[in-house]
């Protein structure tokens, strides 16, 4: 997997965020309790109030990635922010994740295996509009084996910090989806609109570019993931060899 070796990446934090999104969770406190601080700056009382979201409890982000993935089009409520506390079947909306898995199993060569996080109706309800905007999956067949490729598009991407997380994040997602659909992962394709480096990242990136990359590490996914619901998958189902 493309897990950057010229600097240390908190790969467990990355997978924890992925699983949080796949469950449909939108409360940053769930990640904080696991030691993952990715959303801390965008979930404070001050930040939410500045976005006009005074009615959200601190930590609640609104209808961001997980909600759009699992309940696109439904009306958001802060009660939905921790999916372990509710019956998610009552929320409604389109479950884009289950829809694409169904399509991959029944019509794998479709050109419409597509997920959108960008929902204009909900943007003003989000603590932060999505930087990742869409995912499209493609399947080809080689020697009788179906192979899954993932093309993800980002509206805006911070090359210094975010990029290394993003490519690993979507690699792991591709492995999970491929496993559930009896496929092998193939290619990861990345597109970005606004690609930038912050001024305070220039010096560390300059140092990083002088380092020699190590061999790519190997991702191990427990076979049980194929049969687990997304609410049952945990960080213990993943390991990295050679990092």
XYZ file of C-alpha atoms in Angstrom:
243
model
C 0.000 0.000 0.000
C 1.154 3.598 -0.608
C 1.891 4.411 3.025
C 4.505 7.179 2.902
C 7.875 6.099 4.315
C 9.801 9.409 4.226
C 7.884 10.484 7.315
C 5.905 8.675 9.989
C 2.191 8.378 9.239
C -0.263 7.589 12.048
C -1.827 4.798 10.037
C -4.065 3.561 12.862
C -5.587 7.050 13.215
C -6.231 7.060 9.483
C -8.068 3.726 9.619
C -10.022 4.819 12.698
C -11.282 7.868 10.770
C -12.195 5.648 7.810
C -14.181 3.247 10.027
C -15.882 6.221 11.730
C -17.031 7.483 8.330
C -18.083 4.022 7.123
C -20.319 3.653 10.177
C -21.946 7.004 9.445
C -20.686 8.687 12.635
C -20.385 12.486 12.757
C -19.299 13.125 16.366
C -15.580 13.941 16.672
C -15.633 12.895 20.333
C -15.857 9.260 19.199
C -12.458 9.682 17.551
C -11.073 11.726 20.440
C -11.806 8.877 22.834
C -9.584 6.697 20.626
C -6.789 9.266 20.680
C -7.509 10.498 17.147
C -7.378 14.281 16.967
C -7.970 14.857 13.235
C -11.230 16.754 13.740
C -10.407 18.541 16.996
C -9.858 21.976 15.464
C -13.137 21.906 13.522
C -15.338 20.699 16.363
C -14.643 23.190 19.172
C -17.388 25.382 20.602
C -15.689 28.459 19.118
C -15.404 26.939 15.631
C -18.990 25.656 15.546
C -20.340 29.003 16.771
C -18.384 30.813 14.048
C -20.088 28.566 11.490
C -23.512 29.483 12.887
C -23.930 26.051 14.463
C -24.546 27.176 18.043
C -27.243 24.499 18.424
C -24.716 21.650 17.929
C -23.087 20.134 21.019
C -19.309 20.523 20.995
C -17.802 17.762 18.902
C -20.801 17.263 16.617
C -19.896 18.125 13.021
C -23.249 17.981 11.273
C -24.038 16.029 8.082
C -20.415 15.530 7.003
C -18.842 12.516 5.280
C -20.380 9.657 7.220
C -23.901 11.029 7.023
C -23.663 11.716 3.279
C -22.208 8.262 2.705
C -24.867 6.332 4.591
C -27.928 8.665 4.583
C -27.649 11.006 1.600
C -30.769 13.175 1.334
C -32.059 12.512 4.859
C -32.727 15.350 7.304
C -29.860 15.603 9.789
C -30.278 15.617 13.548
C -27.559 15.818 16.182
C -29.134 12.657 17.643
C -27.639 10.780 14.680
C -24.017 11.769 15.407
C -23.162 8.524 17.247
C -24.660 5.633 15.284
C -24.036 3.171 18.124
C -26.754 4.944 20.114
C -29.586 4.799 17.564
C -31.434 2.567 15.139
C -29.902 3.828 11.899
C -32.697 2.292 9.812
C -34.948 5.092 11.081
C -32.738 7.872 9.674
C -33.609 7.306 6.021
C -31.827 8.657 2.959
C -29.750 6.788 0.400
C -27.097 4.405 1.675
C -24.472 5.070 -0.979
C -22.036 2.570 0.523
C -24.398 -0.393 0.405
C -25.633 0.725 -3.025
C -22.154 0.583 -4.581
C -21.426 -2.792 -2.970
C -24.684 -4.132 -4.430
C -23.793 -2.751 -7.863
C -20.263 -4.171 -7.729
C -21.741 -7.604 -7.041
C -24.540 -7.444 -9.616
C -23.234 -5.125 -12.373
C -19.483 -4.805 -11.764
C -18.606 -3.224 -15.109
C -21.084 -0.367 -14.696
C -19.753 3.159 -15.189
C -22.096 4.447 -12.482
C -20.457 3.042 -9.348
C -20.150 6.473 -7.809
C -20.310 8.116 -4.373
C -20.767 11.847 -3.770
C -20.035 13.611 -0.491
C -20.935 17.016 -1.955
C -24.548 17.819 -1.070
C -25.234 21.563 -1.597
C -28.425 21.391 0.484
C -26.422 20.408 3.581
C -23.270 22.510 3.212
C -24.400 25.226 5.644
C -25.168 22.540 8.246
C -21.627 21.111 8.139
C -18.794 22.209 10.411
C -16.558 21.899 7.338
C -17.627 21.349 3.707
C -16.079 18.157 2.306
C -12.550 18.271 0.921
C -13.084 14.773 -0.534
C -15.968 15.219 -2.964
C -16.433 11.926 -4.801
C -15.338 8.328 -5.270
C -15.770 6.231 -8.405
C -15.031 2.512 -8.594
C -14.038 0.613 -11.739
C -13.696 -3.119 -12.351
C -11.673 -4.970 -14.953
C -11.101 -8.692 -15.301
C -7.720 -10.358 -15.746
C -7.473 -14.144 -16.138
C -10.912 -14.575 -14.598
C -10.136 -12.446 -11.545
C -12.085 -9.207 -11.087
C -9.904 -6.298 -9.993
C -11.188 -3.171 -8.298
C -9.823 0.327 -8.904
C -10.768 3.463 -6.977
C -10.696 7.025 -8.321
C -11.167 9.633 -5.611
C -11.489 13.360 -6.223
C -10.631 16.119 -3.798
C -11.891 19.681 -3.962
C -8.965 20.846 -1.861
C -5.896 19.030 -0.568
C -3.100 19.947 1.834
C -0.045 18.207 0.390
C 2.061 18.576 3.532
C -0.241 16.647 5.888
C -3.499 15.580 4.278
C -2.269 13.942 1.081
C -0.378 11.090 2.747
C -3.456 10.319 4.880
C -5.807 10.489 1.914
C -3.990 8.024 -0.337
C -3.683 5.478 2.481
C -7.316 6.060 3.531
C -8.634 5.222 0.050
C -6.243 2.316 -0.353
C -7.677 0.702 2.781
C -11.214 1.452 1.605
C -10.468 -0.242 -1.717
C -9.137 -3.334 0.084
C -12.269 -3.527 2.244
C -14.692 -3.132 -0.671
C -12.720 -5.564 -2.843
C -12.769 -8.185 -0.080
C -16.530 -7.846 0.377
C -17.077 -8.236 -3.375
C -14.672 -11.162 -4.018
C -12.278 -8.958 -5.966
C -8.620 -7.992 -5.809
C -7.553 -4.355 -5.347
C -5.999 -2.912 -8.491
C -5.281 0.821 -8.927
C -5.779 3.959 -6.859
C -6.327 7.114 -8.923
C -6.177 10.565 -7.308
C -7.541 13.862 -8.678
C -7.403 17.243 -6.953
C -8.668 20.726 -7.736
C -6.947 23.079 -5.262
C -3.611 21.504 -4.339
C -1.538 23.517 -1.866
C 1.373 23.588 0.594
C 1.120 25.829 3.661
C 4.033 28.146 4.368
C 4.908 26.455 7.665
C 5.134 23.105 5.856
C 7.746 24.210 3.303
C 10.771 23.547 5.523
C 9.740 20.057 6.736
C 8.719 19.054 3.188
C 12.100 20.233 1.882
C 13.783 17.958 4.444
C 11.441 15.117 3.610
C 12.254 15.302 -0.107
C 15.915 14.597 0.683
C 15.087 11.287 2.364
C 15.295 7.991 0.539
C 11.971 6.101 0.529
C 11.910 2.657 2.136
C 10.201 -0.404 0.710
C 6.421 -0.139 0.571
C 4.731 -1.750 3.574
C 2.089 -4.446 3.265
C -1.481 -4.112 4.536
C -3.021 -7.153 6.214
C -6.830 -7.253 6.470
C -8.416 -9.963 8.592
C -10.580 -12.243 6.394
C -13.497 -11.767 8.810
C -13.946 -8.236 7.439
C -15.614 -9.751 4.387
C -18.576 -10.876 6.492
C -18.710 -8.158 9.136
C -21.106 -5.221 9.034
C -19.396 -1.844 8.933
C -20.374 -1.280 12.558
C -18.463 -4.436 13.552
C -15.112 -3.760 11.845
C -12.432 -2.489 14.252
C -8.806 -1.377 14.097
C -7.854 -4.853 15.355
C -8.835 -6.217 11.923
C -5.853 -4.443 10.310
C -2.107 -4.654 10.508
C 0.845 -3.211 8.625
C 3.936 -5.291 7.922
C 7.298 -3.683 7.226
C 6.612 -0.132 8.340
